[in-house]
């Protein structure tokens, strides 16, 4: 199945061979093979191209074997790689829901691949059959985002499974925000769906957007393609070290999760009570979408108060909507205080 989906040049590609790959498995302590500078250790050495130590640790936390895991420079990297591996520029196309995370379209545009956007229903639920109807014989990928950005809702599992079963191409389920709910993550179902790619990131629950570390989970065959096409040393040593530090201190991550969820449960009803609020949409993520009277004005008013939220008013189905990230208790109180004082202008 996979061979028919992969671009011919990628199938035929002979990947770059790293100096360290060639001696692997043997003992050595003098490295004169990679034209590095012998001083300034450990930063003088190229990092592990496959991040094996980090993946072994992550395998335990994520419940997915290292062989089914790809690590990249943020989720941006696997998003881009999906296009470069599967989509022939100007010939193939992808289908996605709308509204959703903007990088799927940007990466399509960069790779010169047609992007077909299919609206969600009014309640932001996924119309699986509408997405399937938008596909044709050149559709290589369907992009799903659950919980969805900017709407915040997790998509119905049955609808995602329907697409995974019916569609013959690759289905990407971006679960960047799945740590903020208790639904079963799709990365645990790779055995059932050979066409599934799941995205996770260190940028959300793991509070490490600055280190740029994204994860993709998929079959070993798909992971092998990612590894073939990626830059050889795509995840730098500092990032690998910092991720290990975090993985050795999971107490913090659990505390952050509990705090964000508690704050979310306080913030939602408080926003809903504001006279300027038309609707607060149910969220399974660490942000909430709120429909506000005169969102544009409220957005600028908040900026004058030193508070930045995301104005999504010009996004399909999101007229007059602000997307608000759950912050610390102090930040959330400051936001509520400012909104309560807003008098329209
Ligand atoms: N996926 C989704 C759905 C997102 O909303 C975001 C961040 N805005 C990302 C991925 C970005 O992840 P990363 O920082 O790993 O590139």
Tab-separated table of N, CA and C and ligand atoms in Angstrom, residues 72-77 79 100-104 145-149 174-177 199-204 208-209 212-215 287 310 323, ligand 1:
chain	number	residue	atom	x	y	z
A	72	UNK	N	11.290	15.453	15.788
A	72	UNK	CA	11.646	16.495	14.836
A	72	UNK	C	11.723	17.867	15.468
A	73	UNK	N	12.126	18.833	14.662
A	73	UNK	CA	12.256	20.226	15.074
A	73	UNK	C	10.847	20.830	15.182
A	74	UNK	N	10.189	20.570	16.316
A	74	UNK	CA	8.781	20.926	16.471
A	74	UNK	C	7.908	19.992	15.652
A	75	UNK	N	6.594	20.170	15.772
A	75	UNK	CA	5.678	19.417	14.908
A	75	UNK	C	5.790	19.915	13.479
A	76	UNK	N	6.312	21.119	13.336
A	76	UNK	CA	6.478	21.690	11.998
A	76	UNK	C	7.248	20.732	11.086
A	77	UNK	N	8.248	20.067	11.658
A	77	UNK	CA	9.076	19.211	10.804
A	77	UNK	C	8.303	18.001	10.258
A	79	UNK	N	5.165	17.753	9.903
A	79	UNK	CA	4.109	18.265	9.007
A	79	UNK	C	4.700	18.470	7.609
A	100	UNK	N	-8.867	25.001	11.150
A	100	UNK	CA	-7.923	24.144	11.865
A	100	UNK	C	-6.572	24.840	11.954
A	101	UNK	N	-5.593	24.123	12.444
A	101	UNK	CA	-4.244	24.681	12.637
A	101	UNK	C	-3.658	25.131	11.292
A	102	UNK	N	-3.115	26.341	11.266
A	102	UNK	CA	-2.721	26.960	10.006
A	102	UNK	C	-1.529	26.347	9.287
A	103	UNK	N	-0.678	25.611	10.014
A	103	UNK	CA	0.552	25.130	9.373
A	103	UNK	C	0.300	24.071	8.294
A	104	UNK	N	-0.830	23.365	8.379
A	104	UNK	CA	-1.075	22.346	7.345
A	104	UNK	C	-1.188	23.026	5.976
A	145	UNK	N	-7.190	17.290	13.331
A	145	UNK	CA	-6.560	17.910	14.503
A	145	UNK	C	-7.526	17.747	15.673
A	146	UNK	N	-7.072	17.012	16.710
A	146	UNK	CA	-7.988	16.679	17.801
A	146	UNK	C	-7.237	16.618	19.128
A	147	UNK	N	-7.591	17.473	20.067
A	147	UNK	CA	-8.509	18.602	20.012
A	147	UNK	C	-8.076	19.589	18.930
A	148	UNK	N	-9.093	20.207	18.337
A	148	UNK	CA	-8.811	21.070	17.201
A	148	UNK	C	-8.423	22.481	17.659
A	149	UNK	N	-7.477	23.034	16.948
A	149	UNK	CA	-7.112	24.431	17.120
A	149	UNK	C	-7.719	25.193	15.942
A	174	UNK	N	-3.397	15.084	14.478
A	174	UNK	CA	-2.536	15.952	15.287
A	174	UNK	C	-3.136	16.033	16.685
A	175	UNK	N	-2.473	15.371	17.634
A	175	UNK	CA	-2.957	15.357	19.015
A	175	UNK	C	-2.061	16.214	19.924
A	176	UNK	N	-1.679	17.380	19.404
A	176	UNK	CA	-0.825	18.298	20.179
A	176	UNK	C	-1.424	18.591	21.556
A	177	UNK	N	-2.764	18.622	21.624
A	177	UNK	CA	-3.431	19.017	22.876
A	177	UNK	C	-4.078	17.839	23.593
A	199	UNK	N	0.583	13.062	15.634
A	199	UNK	CA	1.547	14.084	16.050
A	199	UNK	C	1.346	14.455	17.519
A	200	UNK	N	2.424	14.556	18.237
A	200	UNK	CA	2.455	15.089	19.613
A	200	UNK	C	3.557	16.149	19.648
A	201	UNK	N	3.594	16.914	20.730
A	201	UNK	CA	4.620	17.966	20.816
A	201	UNK	C	5.043	18.199	22.253
A	202	UNK	N	6.250	18.734	22.428
A	202	UNK	CA	6.711	19.178	23.749
A	202	UNK	C	6.257	20.615	24.035
A	203	UNK	N	5.555	21.234	23.099
A	203	UNK	CA	5.253	22.668	23.226
A	203	UNK	C	4.046	22.989	24.090
A	204	UNK	N	3.232	22.001	24.425
A	204	UNK	CA	1.974	22.304	25.123
A	204	UNK	C	2.064	21.821	26.574
A	208	UNK	N	7.513	23.286	26.794
A	208	UNK	CA	8.859	23.437	26.234
A	208	UNK	C	8.826	23.882	24.775
A	209	UNK	N	7.988	24.860	24.470
A	209	UNK	CA	7.890	25.326	23.077
A	209	UNK	C	9.243	25.823	22.565
A	212	UNK	N	11.802	23.328	20.723
A	212	UNK	CA	11.378	22.817	19.415
A	212	UNK	C	11.552	21.300	19.336
A	213	UNK	N	10.613	20.595	19.924
A	213	UNK	CA	10.660	19.135	19.847
A	213	UNK	C	9.255	18.604	19.583
A	214	UNK	N	9.094	18.025	18.408
A	214	UNK	CA	7.821	17.432	18.021
A	214	UNK	C	7.991	15.940	17.847
A	215	UNK	N	6.879	15.212	17.942
A	215	UNK	CA	6.915	13.759	17.814
A	215	UNK	C	5.904	13.310	16.768
A	287	UNK	N	-6.853	25.795	25.985
A	287	UNK	CA	-7.322	27.114	25.541
A	287	UNK	C	-8.826	27.015	25.344
A	310	UNK	N	-5.737	35.613	21.228
A	310	UNK	CA	-5.674	35.452	19.768
A	310	UNK	C	-7.022	35.819	19.165
A	323	UNK	N	-9.574	33.436	20.912
A	323	UNK	CA	-9.021	32.191	21.465
A	323	UNK	C	-8.117	32.560	22.632
B	1	LIG	N1	-0.232	21.312	16.285
B	1	LIG	C1	-1.209	22.112	16.666
B	1	LIG	C2	-2.628	21.712	16.483
B	1	LIG	C3	-0.918	23.366	17.239
B	1	LIG	O1	-1.897	24.195	17.607
B	1	LIG	C4	0.416	23.746	17.408
B	1	LIG	C5	0.842	25.051	18.035
B	1	LIG	N2	0.161	26.148	17.788
B	1	LIG	C6	1.393	22.886	16.981
B	1	LIG	C7	1.053	21.665	16.431
B	1	LIG	C8	2.825	23.348	17.070
B	1	LIG	O2	3.633	22.433	17.567
B	1	LIG	P1	5.215	22.645	17.578
B	1	LIG	O3	5.500	23.736	18.539
B	1	LIG	O4	5.632	21.302	18.051
B	1	LIG	O5	5.678	22.937	16.187
